[in-house]
Coordinates of C-alpha atoms in Angstrom, one line a residue:
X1 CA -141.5 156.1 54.1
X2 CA -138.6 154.4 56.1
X3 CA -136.0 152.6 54.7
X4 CA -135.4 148.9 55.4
X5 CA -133.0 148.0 58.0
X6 CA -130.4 145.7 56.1
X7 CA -129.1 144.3 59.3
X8 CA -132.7 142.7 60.0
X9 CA -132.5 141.4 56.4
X10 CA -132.5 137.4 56.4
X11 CA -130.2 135.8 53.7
X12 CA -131.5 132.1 52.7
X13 CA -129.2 129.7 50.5
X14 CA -130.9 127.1 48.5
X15 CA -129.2 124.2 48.1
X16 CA -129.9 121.2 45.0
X17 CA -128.7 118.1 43.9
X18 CA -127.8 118.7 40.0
X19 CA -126.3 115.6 38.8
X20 CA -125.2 112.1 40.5
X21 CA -122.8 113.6 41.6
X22 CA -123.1 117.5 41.9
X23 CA -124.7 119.7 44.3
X24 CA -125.3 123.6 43.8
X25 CA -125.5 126.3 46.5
X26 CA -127.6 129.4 45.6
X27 CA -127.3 132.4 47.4
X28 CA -128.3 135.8 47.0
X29 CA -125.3 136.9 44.6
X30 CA -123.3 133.6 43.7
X31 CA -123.8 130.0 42.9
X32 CA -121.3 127.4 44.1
X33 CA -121.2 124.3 42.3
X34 CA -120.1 120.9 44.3
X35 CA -119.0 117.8 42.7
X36 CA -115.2 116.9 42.7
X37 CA -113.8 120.1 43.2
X38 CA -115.7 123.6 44.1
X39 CA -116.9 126.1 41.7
X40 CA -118.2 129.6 42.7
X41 CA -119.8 131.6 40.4
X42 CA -120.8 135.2 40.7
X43 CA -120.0 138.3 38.8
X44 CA -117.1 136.6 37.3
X45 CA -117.1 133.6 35.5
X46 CA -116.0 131.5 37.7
X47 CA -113.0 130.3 40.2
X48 CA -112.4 126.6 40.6
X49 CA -111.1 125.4 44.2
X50 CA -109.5 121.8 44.4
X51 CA -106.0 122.1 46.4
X52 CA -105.7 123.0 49.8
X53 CA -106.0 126.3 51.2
X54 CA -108.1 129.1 52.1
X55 CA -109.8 131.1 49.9
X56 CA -112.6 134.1 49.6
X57 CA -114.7 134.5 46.3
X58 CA -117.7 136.6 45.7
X59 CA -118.2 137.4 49.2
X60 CA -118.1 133.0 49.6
X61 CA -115.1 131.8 53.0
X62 CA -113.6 128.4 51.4
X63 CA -111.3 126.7 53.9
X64 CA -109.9 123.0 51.2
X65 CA -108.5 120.6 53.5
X66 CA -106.6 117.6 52.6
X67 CA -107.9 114.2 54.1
X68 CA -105.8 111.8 53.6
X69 CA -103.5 111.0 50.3
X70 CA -106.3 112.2 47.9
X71 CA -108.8 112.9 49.8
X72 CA -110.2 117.0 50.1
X73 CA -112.8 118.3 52.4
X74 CA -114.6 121.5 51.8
X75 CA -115.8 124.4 54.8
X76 CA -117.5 127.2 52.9
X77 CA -119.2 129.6 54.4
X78 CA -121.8 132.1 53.0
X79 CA -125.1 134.0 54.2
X80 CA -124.0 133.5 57.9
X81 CA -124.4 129.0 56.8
X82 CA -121.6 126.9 57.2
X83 CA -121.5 123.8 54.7
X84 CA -118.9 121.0 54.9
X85 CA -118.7 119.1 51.5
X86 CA -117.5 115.9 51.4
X87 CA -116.5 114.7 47.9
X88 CA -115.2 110.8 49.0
X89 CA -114.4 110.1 52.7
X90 CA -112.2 107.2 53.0
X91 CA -110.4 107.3 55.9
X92 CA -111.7 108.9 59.7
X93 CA -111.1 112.8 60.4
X94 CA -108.9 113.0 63.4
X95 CA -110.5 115.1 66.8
X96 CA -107.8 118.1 65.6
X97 CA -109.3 118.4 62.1
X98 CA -112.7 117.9 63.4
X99 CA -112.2 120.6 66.0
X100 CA -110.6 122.7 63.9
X101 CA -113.7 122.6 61.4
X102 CA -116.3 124.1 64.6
X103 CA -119.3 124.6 63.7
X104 CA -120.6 122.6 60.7
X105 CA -124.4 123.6 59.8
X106 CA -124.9 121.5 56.7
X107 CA -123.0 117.9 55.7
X108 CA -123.2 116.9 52.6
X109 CA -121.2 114.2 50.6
X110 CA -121.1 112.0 47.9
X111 CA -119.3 108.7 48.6
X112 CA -118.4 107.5 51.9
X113 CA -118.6 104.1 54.0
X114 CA -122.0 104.5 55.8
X115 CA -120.1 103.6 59.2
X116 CA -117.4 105.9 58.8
X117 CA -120.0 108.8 58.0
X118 CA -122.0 108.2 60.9
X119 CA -119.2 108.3 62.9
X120 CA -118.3 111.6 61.4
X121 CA -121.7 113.0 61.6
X122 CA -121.5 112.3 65.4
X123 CA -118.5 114.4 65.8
X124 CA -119.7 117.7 63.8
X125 CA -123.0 117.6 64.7
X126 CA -124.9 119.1 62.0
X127 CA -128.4 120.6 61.7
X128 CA -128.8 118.9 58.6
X129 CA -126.9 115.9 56.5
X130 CA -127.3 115.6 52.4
X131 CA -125.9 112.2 51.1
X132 CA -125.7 112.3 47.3
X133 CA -128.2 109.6 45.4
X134 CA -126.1 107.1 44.6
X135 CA -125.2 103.8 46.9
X136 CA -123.6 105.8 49.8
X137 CA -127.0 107.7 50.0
X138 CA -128.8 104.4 50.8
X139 CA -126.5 102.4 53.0
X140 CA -125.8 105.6 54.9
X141 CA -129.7 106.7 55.6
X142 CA -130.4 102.5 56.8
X143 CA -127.3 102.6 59.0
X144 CA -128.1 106.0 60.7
X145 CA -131.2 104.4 61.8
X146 CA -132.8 108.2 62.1
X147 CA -134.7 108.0 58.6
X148 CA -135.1 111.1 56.3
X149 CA -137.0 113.6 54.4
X150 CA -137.0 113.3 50.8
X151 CA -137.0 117.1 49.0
X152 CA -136.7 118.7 45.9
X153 CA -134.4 122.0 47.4
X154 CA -133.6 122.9 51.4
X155 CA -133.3 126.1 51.8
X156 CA -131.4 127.5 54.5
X157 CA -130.3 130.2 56.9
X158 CA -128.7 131.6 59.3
X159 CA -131.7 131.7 61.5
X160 CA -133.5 128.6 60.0
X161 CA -131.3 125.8 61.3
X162 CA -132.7 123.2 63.4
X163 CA -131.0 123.3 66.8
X164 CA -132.0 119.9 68.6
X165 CA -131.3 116.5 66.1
X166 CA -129.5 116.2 62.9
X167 CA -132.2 115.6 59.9
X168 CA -130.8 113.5 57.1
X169 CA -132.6 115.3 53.4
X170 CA -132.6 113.2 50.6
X171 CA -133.0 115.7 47.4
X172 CA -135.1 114.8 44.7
X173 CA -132.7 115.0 41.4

């Protein structure tokens, strides 16, 4: 009997909309909760991000920017998927911090001006965009004009991403 090869071994991440407000990422050993700030759960109990800087938990790469006065934006990366979250986007990302970001596989946010999103999900380009359900959700799917798929989880890999257009989910709460 052979044993499996781990490097062929495909790591998905399940991602859910919790509350109004809150998403959760599920991997194979950790949980990261996102709503206002980011909370990754694994072994431990948990460690709260919500200042700038750059961080590695439970095997989880957390780069917190600062947009703006108050503003934060999220790169985490984990099972080879990179997720930019979003919490409220007021005010345009510059072409530095949007470079500096690279790849983005997954957008998602809660509250945003539907025109400055689009704009921003121009830039970054990801495989897939996940407004929150609330007002930003609706305004933002109408003025993307690319319509969306309404699901109860995506789940996610490194291997799974679309590669051609961005696809706008809508999860089911």
């Amino acid at each position: 009997m052979s044993m499996p090869d781990f490097c062929d071994t495909i790591f998905t991440m399940e991602i859910t909309q919790k509350e109004k407000d809150t998403f959760r990422l599920k991997a194979k050993n950790v949980v990261v909760e996102l709503a206002r700030k980011v909370t990754i759960r694994g072994k431990s109990d948990g460690f709260v991000i919500d200042e700038p800087g750059e961080y590695e938990i439970e095997g989880v790469s957390v780069f917190a920017y600062r947009l703006g006065e108050s503003g934060r934006a999220y790169l985490l990366q984990c099972e080879g998927v990179r997720v930019l979250f979003i919490p409220e986007y007021e005010q345009e990302m510059s072409e530095a911090c949007v470079d500096e970001l690279g790849v983005v596989d997954v957008l998602i946010f809660i509250r945003s001006e539907a025109k400055l999103m689009v704009k921003l999900v121009e830039a970054v380009e990801p495989s897939y965009v996940l407004p929150a359900a609330n007002d930003s959700q609706d305004s933002f799917v109408k003025t993307y004009e690319r319509g969306s798929r309404a699901m109860a989880s995506l789940v996610v890999s490194a291997t799974s991403l679309p590669s051609e257009l961005t696809e706008v989910i809508v999860l089911n709460r």
